[in-house]
Coordinates of C-alpha atoms and ligand atoms in Angstrom, one line a residue:
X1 CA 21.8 7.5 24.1
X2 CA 25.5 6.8 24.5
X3 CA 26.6 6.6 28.1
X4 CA 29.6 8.3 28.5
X5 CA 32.4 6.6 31.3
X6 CA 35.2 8.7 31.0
X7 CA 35.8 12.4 29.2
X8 CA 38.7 11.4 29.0
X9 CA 40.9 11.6 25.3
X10 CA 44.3 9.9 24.1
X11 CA 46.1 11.0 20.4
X12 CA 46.8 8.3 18.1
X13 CA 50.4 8.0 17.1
X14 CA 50.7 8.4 13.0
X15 CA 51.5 5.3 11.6
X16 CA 51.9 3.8 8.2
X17 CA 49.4 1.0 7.0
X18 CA 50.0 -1.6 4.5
X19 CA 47.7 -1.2 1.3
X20 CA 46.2 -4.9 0.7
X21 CA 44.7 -4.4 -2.6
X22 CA 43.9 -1.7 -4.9
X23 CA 40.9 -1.7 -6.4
X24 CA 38.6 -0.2 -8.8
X25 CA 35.4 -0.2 -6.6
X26 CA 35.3 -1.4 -3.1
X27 CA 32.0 -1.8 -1.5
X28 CA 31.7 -2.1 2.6
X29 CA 28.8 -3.9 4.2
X30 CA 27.5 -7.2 2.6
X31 CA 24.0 -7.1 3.0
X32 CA 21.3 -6.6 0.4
X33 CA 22.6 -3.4 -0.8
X34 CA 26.5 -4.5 -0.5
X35 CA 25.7 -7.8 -2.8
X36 CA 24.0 -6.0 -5.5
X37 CA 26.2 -3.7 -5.5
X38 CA 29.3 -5.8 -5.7
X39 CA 27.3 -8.1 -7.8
X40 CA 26.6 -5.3 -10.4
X41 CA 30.0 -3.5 -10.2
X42 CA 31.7 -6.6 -11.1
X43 CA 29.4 -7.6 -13.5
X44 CA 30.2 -4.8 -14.9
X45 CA 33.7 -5.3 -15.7
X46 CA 34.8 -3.2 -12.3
X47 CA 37.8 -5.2 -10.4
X48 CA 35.5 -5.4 -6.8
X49 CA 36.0 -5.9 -3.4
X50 CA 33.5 -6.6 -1.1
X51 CA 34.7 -5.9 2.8
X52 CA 31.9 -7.7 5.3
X53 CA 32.3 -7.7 9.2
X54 CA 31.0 -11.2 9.3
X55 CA 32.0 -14.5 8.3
X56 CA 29.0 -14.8 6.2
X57 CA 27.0 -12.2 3.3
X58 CA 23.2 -11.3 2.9
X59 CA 23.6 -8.7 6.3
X60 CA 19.9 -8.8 8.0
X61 CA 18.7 -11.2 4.8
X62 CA 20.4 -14.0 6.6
X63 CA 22.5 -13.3 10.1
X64 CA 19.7 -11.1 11.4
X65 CA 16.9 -13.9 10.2
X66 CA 15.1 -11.6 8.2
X67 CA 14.2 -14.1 5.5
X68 CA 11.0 -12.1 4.2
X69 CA 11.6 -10.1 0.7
X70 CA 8.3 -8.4 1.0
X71 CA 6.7 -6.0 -2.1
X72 CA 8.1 -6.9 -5.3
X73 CA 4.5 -6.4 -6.7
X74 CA 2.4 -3.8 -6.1
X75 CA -1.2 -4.4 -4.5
X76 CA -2.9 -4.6 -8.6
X77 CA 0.0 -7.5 -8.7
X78 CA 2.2 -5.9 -11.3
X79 CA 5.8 -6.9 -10.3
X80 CA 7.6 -3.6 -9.4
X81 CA 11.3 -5.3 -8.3
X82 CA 13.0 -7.9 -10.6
X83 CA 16.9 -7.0 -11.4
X84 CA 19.3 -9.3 -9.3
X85 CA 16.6 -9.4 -6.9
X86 CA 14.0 -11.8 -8.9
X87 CA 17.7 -13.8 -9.3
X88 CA 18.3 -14.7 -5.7
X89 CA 14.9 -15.8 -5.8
X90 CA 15.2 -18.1 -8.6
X91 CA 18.5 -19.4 -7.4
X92 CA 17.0 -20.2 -4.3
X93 CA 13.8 -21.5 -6.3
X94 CA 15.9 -24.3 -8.3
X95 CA 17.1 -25.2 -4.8
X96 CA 13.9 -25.5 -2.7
X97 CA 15.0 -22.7 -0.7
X98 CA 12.5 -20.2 -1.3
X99 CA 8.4 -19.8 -1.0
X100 CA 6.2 -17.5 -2.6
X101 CA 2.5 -16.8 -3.9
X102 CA 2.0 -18.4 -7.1
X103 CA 2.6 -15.8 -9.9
X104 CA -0.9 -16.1 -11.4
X105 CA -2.2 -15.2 -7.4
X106 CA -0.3 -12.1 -7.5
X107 CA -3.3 -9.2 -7.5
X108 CA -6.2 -11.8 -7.4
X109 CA -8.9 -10.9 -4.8
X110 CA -10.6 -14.0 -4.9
X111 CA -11.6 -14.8 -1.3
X112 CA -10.5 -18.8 -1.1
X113 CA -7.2 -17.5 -2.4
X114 CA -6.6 -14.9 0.1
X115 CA -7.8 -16.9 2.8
X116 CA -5.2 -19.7 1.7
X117 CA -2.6 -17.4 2.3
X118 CA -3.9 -15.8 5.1
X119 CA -4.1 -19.3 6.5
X120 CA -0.7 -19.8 5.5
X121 CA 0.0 -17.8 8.3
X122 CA 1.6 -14.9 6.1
X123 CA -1.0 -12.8 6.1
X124 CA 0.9 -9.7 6.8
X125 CA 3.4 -10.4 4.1
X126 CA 1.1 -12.2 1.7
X127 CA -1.4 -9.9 1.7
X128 CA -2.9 -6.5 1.7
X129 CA -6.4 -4.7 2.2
X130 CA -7.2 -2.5 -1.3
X131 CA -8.7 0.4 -0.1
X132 CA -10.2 1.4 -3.5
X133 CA -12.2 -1.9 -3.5
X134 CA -12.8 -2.8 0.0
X135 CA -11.0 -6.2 -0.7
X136 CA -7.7 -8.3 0.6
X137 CA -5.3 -8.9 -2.3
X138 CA -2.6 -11.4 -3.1
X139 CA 1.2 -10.2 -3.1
X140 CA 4.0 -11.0 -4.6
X141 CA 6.7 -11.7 -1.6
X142 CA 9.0 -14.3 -1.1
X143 CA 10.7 -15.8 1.7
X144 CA 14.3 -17.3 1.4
X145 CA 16.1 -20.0 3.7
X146 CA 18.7 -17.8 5.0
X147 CA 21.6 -20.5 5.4
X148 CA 20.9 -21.7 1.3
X149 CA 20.8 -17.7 0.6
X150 CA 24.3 -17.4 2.4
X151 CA 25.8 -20.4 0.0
X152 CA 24.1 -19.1 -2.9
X153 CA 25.5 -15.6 -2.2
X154 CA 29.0 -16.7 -2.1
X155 CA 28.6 -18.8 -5.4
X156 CA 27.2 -15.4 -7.0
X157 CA 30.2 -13.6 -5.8
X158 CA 32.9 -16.3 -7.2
X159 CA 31.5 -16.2 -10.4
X160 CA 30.8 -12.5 -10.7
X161 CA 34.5 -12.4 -9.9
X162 CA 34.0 -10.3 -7.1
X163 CA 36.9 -10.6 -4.3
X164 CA 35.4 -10.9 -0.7
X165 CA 37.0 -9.1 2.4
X166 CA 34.6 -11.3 5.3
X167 CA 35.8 -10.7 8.8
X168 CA 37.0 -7.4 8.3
X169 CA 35.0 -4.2 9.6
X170 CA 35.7 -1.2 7.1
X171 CA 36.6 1.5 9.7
X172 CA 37.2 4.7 8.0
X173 CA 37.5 6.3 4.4
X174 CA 40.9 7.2 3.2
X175 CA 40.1 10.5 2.0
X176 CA 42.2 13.3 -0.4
X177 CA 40.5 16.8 0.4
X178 CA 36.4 15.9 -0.6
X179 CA 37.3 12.5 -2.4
X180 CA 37.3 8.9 -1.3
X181 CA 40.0 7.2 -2.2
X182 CA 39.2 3.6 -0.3
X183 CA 38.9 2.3 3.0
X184 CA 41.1 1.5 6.1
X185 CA 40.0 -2.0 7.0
X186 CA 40.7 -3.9 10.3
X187 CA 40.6 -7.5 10.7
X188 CA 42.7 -10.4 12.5
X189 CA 45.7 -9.0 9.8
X190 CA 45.5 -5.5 11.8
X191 CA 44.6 -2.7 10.3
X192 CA 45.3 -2.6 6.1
X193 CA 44.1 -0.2 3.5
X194 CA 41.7 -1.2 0.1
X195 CA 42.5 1.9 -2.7
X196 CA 39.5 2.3 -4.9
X197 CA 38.3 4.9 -7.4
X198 CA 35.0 4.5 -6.4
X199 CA 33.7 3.2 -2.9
X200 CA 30.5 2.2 -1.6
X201 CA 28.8 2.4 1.6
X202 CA 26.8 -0.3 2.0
X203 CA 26.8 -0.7 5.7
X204 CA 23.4 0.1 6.1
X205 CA 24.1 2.3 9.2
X206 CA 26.5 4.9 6.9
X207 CA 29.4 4.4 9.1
X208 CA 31.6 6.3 6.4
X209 CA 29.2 9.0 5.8
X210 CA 30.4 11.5 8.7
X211 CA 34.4 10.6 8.6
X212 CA 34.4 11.2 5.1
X213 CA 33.0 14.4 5.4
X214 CA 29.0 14.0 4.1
X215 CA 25.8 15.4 5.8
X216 CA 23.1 12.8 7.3
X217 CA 19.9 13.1 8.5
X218 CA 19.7 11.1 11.9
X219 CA 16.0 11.6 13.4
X220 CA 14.3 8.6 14.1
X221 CA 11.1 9.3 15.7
X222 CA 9.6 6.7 19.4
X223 CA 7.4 4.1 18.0
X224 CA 7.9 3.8 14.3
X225 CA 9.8 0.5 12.8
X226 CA 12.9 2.2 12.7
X227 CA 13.3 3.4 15.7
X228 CA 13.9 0.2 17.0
X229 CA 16.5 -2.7 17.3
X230 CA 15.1 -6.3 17.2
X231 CA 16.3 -9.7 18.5
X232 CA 14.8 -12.2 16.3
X233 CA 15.3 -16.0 16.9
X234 CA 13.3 -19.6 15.6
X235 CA 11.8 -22.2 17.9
X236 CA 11.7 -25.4 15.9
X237 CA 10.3 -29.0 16.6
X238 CA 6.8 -27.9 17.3
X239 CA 3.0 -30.0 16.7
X240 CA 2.0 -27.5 14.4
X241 CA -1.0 -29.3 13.4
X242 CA -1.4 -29.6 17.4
X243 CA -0.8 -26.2 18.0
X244 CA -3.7 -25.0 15.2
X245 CA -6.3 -27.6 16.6
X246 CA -5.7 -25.7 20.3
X247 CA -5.6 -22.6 19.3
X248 CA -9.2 -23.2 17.1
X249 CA -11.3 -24.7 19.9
X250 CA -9.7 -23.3 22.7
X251 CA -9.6 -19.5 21.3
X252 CA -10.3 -17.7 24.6
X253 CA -7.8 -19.8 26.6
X254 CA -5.3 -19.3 23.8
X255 CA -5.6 -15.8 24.1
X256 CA -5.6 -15.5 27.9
X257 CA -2.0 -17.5 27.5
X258 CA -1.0 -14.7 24.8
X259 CA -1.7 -11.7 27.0
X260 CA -0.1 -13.5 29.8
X261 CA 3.1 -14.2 28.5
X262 CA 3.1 -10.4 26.9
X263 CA 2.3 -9.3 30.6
X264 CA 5.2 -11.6 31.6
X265 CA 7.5 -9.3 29.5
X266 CA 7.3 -12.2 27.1
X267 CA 7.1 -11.9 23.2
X268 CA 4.0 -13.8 22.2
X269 CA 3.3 -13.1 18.5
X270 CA 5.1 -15.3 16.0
X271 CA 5.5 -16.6 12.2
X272 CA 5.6 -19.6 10.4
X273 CA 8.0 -20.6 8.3
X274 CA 6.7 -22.1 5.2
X275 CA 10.2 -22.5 3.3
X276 CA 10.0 -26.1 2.5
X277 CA 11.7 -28.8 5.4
X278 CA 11.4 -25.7 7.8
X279 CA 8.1 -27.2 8.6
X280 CA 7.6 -26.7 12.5
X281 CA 9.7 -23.9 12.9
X282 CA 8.4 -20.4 13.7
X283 CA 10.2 -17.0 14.1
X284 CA 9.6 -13.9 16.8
X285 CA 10.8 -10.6 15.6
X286 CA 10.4 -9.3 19.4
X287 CA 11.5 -5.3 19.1
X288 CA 13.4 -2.8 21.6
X289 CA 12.7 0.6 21.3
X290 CA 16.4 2.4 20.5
X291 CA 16.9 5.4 18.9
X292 CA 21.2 5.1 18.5
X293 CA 21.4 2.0 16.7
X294 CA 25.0 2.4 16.0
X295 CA 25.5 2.6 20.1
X296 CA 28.0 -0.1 21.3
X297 CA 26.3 0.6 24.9
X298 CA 22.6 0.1 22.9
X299 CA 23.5 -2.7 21.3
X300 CA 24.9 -4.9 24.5
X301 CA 21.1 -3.8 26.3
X302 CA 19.3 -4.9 23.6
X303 CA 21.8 -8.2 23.2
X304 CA 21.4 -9.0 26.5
X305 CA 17.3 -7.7 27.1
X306 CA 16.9 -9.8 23.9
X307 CA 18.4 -12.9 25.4
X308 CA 16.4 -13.0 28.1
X309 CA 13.3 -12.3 26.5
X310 CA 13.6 -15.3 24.1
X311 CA 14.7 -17.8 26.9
X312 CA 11.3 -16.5 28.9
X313 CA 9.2 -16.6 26.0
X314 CA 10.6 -20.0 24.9
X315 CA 10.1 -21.8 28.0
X316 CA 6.0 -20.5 28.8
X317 CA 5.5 -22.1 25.1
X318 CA 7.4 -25.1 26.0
X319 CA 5.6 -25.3 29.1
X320 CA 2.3 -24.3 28.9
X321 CA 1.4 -24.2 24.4
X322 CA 0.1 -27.0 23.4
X323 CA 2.4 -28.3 20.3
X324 CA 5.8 -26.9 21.6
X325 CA 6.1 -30.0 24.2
X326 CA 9.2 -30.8 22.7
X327 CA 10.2 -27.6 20.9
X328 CA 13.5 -26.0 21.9
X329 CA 15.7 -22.7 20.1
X330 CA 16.6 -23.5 17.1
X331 CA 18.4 -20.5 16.3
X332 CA 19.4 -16.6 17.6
X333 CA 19.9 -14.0 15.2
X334 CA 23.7 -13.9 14.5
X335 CA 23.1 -10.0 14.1
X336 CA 21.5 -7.7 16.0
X337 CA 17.8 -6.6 14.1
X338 CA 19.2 -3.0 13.1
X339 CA 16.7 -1.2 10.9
X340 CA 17.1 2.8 11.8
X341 CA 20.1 5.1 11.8
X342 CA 21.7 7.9 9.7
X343 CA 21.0 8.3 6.4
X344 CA 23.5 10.6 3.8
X345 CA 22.0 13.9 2.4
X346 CA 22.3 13.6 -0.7
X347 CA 22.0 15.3 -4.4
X348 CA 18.4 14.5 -3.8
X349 CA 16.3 14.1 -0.2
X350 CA 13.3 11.9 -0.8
X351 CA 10.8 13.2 1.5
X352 CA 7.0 12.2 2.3
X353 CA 6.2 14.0 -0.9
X354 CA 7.9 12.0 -2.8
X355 CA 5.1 9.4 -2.0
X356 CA 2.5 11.3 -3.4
X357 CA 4.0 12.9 -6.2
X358 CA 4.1 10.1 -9.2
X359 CA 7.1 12.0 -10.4
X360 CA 9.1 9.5 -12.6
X361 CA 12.9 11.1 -12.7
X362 CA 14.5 11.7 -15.2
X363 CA 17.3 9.6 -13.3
X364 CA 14.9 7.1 -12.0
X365 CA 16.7 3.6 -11.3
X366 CA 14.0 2.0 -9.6
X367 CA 10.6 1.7 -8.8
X368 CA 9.0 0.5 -5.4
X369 CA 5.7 -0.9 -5.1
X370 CA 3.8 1.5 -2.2
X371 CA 1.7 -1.0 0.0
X372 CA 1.8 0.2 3.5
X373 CA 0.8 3.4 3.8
X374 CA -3.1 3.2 3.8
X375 CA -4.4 6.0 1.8
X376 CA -1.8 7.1 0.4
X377 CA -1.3 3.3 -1.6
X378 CA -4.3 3.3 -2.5
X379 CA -4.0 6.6 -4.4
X380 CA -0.3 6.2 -5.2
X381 CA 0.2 2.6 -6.0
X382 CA 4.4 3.3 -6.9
X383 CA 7.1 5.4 -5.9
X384 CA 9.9 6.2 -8.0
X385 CA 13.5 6.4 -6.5
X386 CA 16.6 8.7 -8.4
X387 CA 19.8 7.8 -8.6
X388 CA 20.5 11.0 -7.1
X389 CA 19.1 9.8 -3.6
X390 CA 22.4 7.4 -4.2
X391 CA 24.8 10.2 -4.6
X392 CA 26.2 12.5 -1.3
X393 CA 26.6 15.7 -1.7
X394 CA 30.2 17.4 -2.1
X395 CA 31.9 14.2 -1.3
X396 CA 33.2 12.6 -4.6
X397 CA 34.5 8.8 -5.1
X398 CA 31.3 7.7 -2.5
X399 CA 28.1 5.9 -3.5
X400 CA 24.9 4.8 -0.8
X401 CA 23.7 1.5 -1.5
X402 CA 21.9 0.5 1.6
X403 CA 19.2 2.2 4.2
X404 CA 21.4 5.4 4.6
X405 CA 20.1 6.5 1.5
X406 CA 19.6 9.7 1.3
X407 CA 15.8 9.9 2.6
X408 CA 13.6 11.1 5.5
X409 CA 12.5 9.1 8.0
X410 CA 9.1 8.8 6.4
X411 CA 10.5 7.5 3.7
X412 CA 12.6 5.3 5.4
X413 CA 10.3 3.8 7.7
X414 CA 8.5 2.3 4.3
X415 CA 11.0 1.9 1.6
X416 CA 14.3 0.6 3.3
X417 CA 13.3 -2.9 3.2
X418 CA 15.2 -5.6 1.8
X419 CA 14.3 -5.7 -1.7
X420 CA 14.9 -2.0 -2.0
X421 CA 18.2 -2.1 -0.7
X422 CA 18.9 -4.6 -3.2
X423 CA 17.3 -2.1 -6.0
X424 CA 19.6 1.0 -4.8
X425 CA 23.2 -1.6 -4.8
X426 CA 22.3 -2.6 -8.2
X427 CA 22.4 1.1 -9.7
X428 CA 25.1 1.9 -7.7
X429 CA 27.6 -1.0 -8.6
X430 CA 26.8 -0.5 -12.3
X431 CA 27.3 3.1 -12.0
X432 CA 30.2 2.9 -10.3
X433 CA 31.3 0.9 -12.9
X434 CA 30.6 3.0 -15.5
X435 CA 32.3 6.1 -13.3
X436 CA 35.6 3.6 -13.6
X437 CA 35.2 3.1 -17.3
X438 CA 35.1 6.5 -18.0
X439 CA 37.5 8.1 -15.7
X440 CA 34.4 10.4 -14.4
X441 CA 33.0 11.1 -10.8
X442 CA 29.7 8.7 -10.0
X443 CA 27.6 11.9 -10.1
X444 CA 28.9 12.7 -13.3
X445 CA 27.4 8.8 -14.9
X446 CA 25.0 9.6 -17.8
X447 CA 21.5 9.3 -16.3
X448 CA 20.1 7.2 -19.3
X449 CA 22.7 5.3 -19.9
X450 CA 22.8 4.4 -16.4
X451 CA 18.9 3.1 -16.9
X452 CA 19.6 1.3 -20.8
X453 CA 22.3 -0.4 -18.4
X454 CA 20.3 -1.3 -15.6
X455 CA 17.3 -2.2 -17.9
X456 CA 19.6 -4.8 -19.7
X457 CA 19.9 -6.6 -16.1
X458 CA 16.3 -7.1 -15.9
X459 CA 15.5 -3.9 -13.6
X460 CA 11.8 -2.3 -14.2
X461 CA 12.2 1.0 -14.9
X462 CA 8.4 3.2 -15.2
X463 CA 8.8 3.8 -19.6
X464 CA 11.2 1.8 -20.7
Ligands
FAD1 C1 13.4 -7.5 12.9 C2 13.4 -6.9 11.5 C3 12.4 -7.2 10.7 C4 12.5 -6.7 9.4 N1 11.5 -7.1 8.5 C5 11.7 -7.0 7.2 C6 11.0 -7.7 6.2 O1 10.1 -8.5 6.6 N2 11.3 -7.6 4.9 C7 12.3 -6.7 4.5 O2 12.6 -6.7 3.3 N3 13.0 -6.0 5.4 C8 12.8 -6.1 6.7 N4 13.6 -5.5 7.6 C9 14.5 -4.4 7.1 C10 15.7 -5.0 6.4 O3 16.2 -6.1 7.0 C11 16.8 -3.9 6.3 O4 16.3 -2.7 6.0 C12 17.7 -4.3 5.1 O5 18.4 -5.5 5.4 C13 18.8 -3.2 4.9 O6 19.8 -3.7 4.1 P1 21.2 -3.0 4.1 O7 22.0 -3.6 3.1 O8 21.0 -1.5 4.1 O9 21.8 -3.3 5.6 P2 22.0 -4.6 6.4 O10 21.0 -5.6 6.1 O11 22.0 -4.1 7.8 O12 23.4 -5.0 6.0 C14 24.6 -4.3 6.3 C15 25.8 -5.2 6.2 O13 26.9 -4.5 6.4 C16 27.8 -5.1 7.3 N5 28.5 -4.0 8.0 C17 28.0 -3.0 8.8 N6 28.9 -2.2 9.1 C18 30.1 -2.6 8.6 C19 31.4 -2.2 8.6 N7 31.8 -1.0 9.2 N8 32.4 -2.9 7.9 C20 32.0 -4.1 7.3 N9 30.8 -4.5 7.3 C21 29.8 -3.8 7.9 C22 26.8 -5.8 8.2 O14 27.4 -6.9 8.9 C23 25.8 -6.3 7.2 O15 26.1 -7.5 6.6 C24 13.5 -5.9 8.9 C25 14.5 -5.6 9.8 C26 14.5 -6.1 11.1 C27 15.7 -5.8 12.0

């Protein structure tokens, strides 16, 4: 929790601020749900503005070396995620920058086939048990090369039109009575407003939810995925080949060195990267336990913990792993691993329920594939998501297109990965698109038209 130095206070002096653009949707945070919906908003005829902290787009995608888009079929292999998500990955297909299971593998439970990928070293992303058959099964997931996926992003937003705000942090909503009406930006310029009729918070931590007035939910819970930060980082150059042939005829030694370097404080358990030319590279995705991920004070511990940990970690494999005799750090995670915080209430709370219900809304506009949750996937294979779960309450002009969508922590610890955030920003950028068009609040957007809209980009939505 926030350490406090000083209770000290000082009042900022009123000042006017320069308005940089106006805008007809402006979406903060660039990461999966801040592309989409930028992407979609533009695509949609909205004049958009996309405001990123960083230099670069793609938010844990690519700066926080995430590079796994895990899910997009469900565990019978039906592909539940397409939309401009199924576009990234075929951009990055027609440029070598992407791996996945073959699309006739998707479902199969054929054992040389699941041991391939398992052998691939992918198993946990490749593959899941079936409960209702006692089986492994093959998965559609794909990983991405994250410095292609940053290129490719840009590209996307040239042509889509969209104008891009990098290096600025959006600070605070501009706000008349309940309604957003833009952001306050700051950046090397100083501090500049964006006017928009419709904005969206795409920061995947909410940071606009509270200062513009919305409820949020902010449990997370000790030892669940989101109640952690991570400091992920690649060690390339390494024997691979070397590396296997140890680790097979020298299993118990291999696993004495593990349990040593975890007893060191060390993070032993890695991945390989099977992007093609990554070959010898292999990620850690070590985590820290943290429960205030938007902490300044949290996020210099974990930076600094993080740093450590890697430089120990690295230099037992260096030293004593077979294979990684001449390996060194490829690469830190530019971002901090942040995958827990606040999350908006909003027109609807998706709840553990929601898991087991099979409702299909009539504002549904998206559907996840359900594969980690044990029993509960193998009864309830899908989970619907409403547009609704996009929309705060009383606030007006403010969409959630990220992991601050409006959901427990249940729900969040399953269903705020990557490809779902990408789901959530392609509703809301068309909707707030249509809310433009029509001179109408984004609550107010017509639920099926929304969907005949979303449907025409190539989203799966359950009956149509
Ligand atoms: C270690 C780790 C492993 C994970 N494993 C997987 C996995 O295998 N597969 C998977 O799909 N998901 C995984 N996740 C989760 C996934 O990465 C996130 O849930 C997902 O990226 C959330 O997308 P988002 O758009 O909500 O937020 P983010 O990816 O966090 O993007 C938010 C963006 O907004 C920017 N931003 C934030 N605040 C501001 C501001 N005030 N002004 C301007 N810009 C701002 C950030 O710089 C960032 O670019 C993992 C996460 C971590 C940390």
């Amino acid at each position: 929790m926030a350490e406090k130095f000083s209770t000290k206070t000082i009042t900022e002096p009123q000042r006017e601020i320069e308005v940089c653009r106006e805008a007809d949707v402006v979406v903060v945070g660039g990461g999966p749900g801040g592309i989409a919906s930028a992407l979609a908003a533009a695509r949609n005829g909205a004049d958009t503005i996309l405001v990123e902290r960083y230099g670069h787009l793609g938010g844990m995608a690519t700066g926080g070396l995430v590079t796994i888009i895990p899910n997009l079929s469900n565990i019978n292999g039906e592909q539940q995620i397409a939309g401009i998500c199924q576009e990234l990955i075929d951009r990055l297909h027609a440029k070598d920058a992407t791996h996945c299971p073959r699309k006739e593998d998707w479902g199969s439970d054929e054992e040389s086939l699941v041991d391939f990928y398992i052998n691939a070293n992918q198993f946990l992303f490749y593959i899941r048990d079936d409960l209702n058959t006692g089986k492994k099964r093959v998965l559609y997931t794909a990983l991405v090369d994250p410095e292609i996926l940053k290129c490719e992003l840009n590209t996307m937003m040239e042509e889509a039109g969209v104008t891009l705000y990098c290096h600025s942090w959006g600070t605070l909503p501009i706000m008349e009575g309940d309604t957003v009406k833009g952001v306050i930006i700051e950046s090397k310029s100083g501090r500049q407003a964006i006017t928009a009729k419709v904005v969206i918070d795409s920061t995947g931590d909410g940071d606009l939810l509270l200062p513009a007035g919305a409820e949020c939910d902010t449990n997370l819970y000790p030892k669940t995925r989101i109640g952690a930060l991570a400091f992920p980082f690649w060690i390339g150059n390494i024997d691979l080949n070397k590396y296997d042939e140890f680790k097979t005829s020298n299993r118990d030694k291999h696993d004495e060195m593990t349990r040593e370097l975890a007893d060191r404080g060390g993070a032993p358990f890695f991945l390989r990267d099977l992007v093609r030319y990554h070959d010898g590279v292999v990620w850690f995705h070590p985590f820290f336990p943290c429960l205030d991920q938007s902490d300044v004070t949290e996020l210099n511990r974990v930076e600094r913990a993080g740093r450590k940990q890697m430089l120990m970690t690295y230099e037992y494999f260096r030293d004593f792993m077979p294979g990684f005799e001449n390996s060194y750090i490829a690469l830190s995670s530019p971002q901090l691993g942040t995958q827990g915080g606040k999350r908006v209430i909003g027109e609807y709370y998706m709840t553990e329920k929601d898991m087991v219900s099979d409702e299909i809304f009539e504002d549904t506009i998206a559907v996840f594939a359900n594969n980690d949750t044990k029993e509960i996937s193998a009864k309830h294979p899908n989970i619907c998501i409403p547009y609704r779960s996009l929309v705060p309450k009383k606030v007006e002009g403010l969409l959630v297109a990220c992991r601050a969508f409006s959901s427990d922590h249940r729900i969040q610890e399953y269903f705020n990965l990557i490809p779902h955030c990408i789901a959530f920003g392609q509703a809301a950028g068309t909707a707030a698109a249509m809310a433009v068009e029509e001179d109408i609040q984004p609550r107010n957007v017509d639920y099926q038209t929304l969907q005949r809209n979303l449907v025409k980009q190539g989203v799966i939505i359950p009956g149509m």
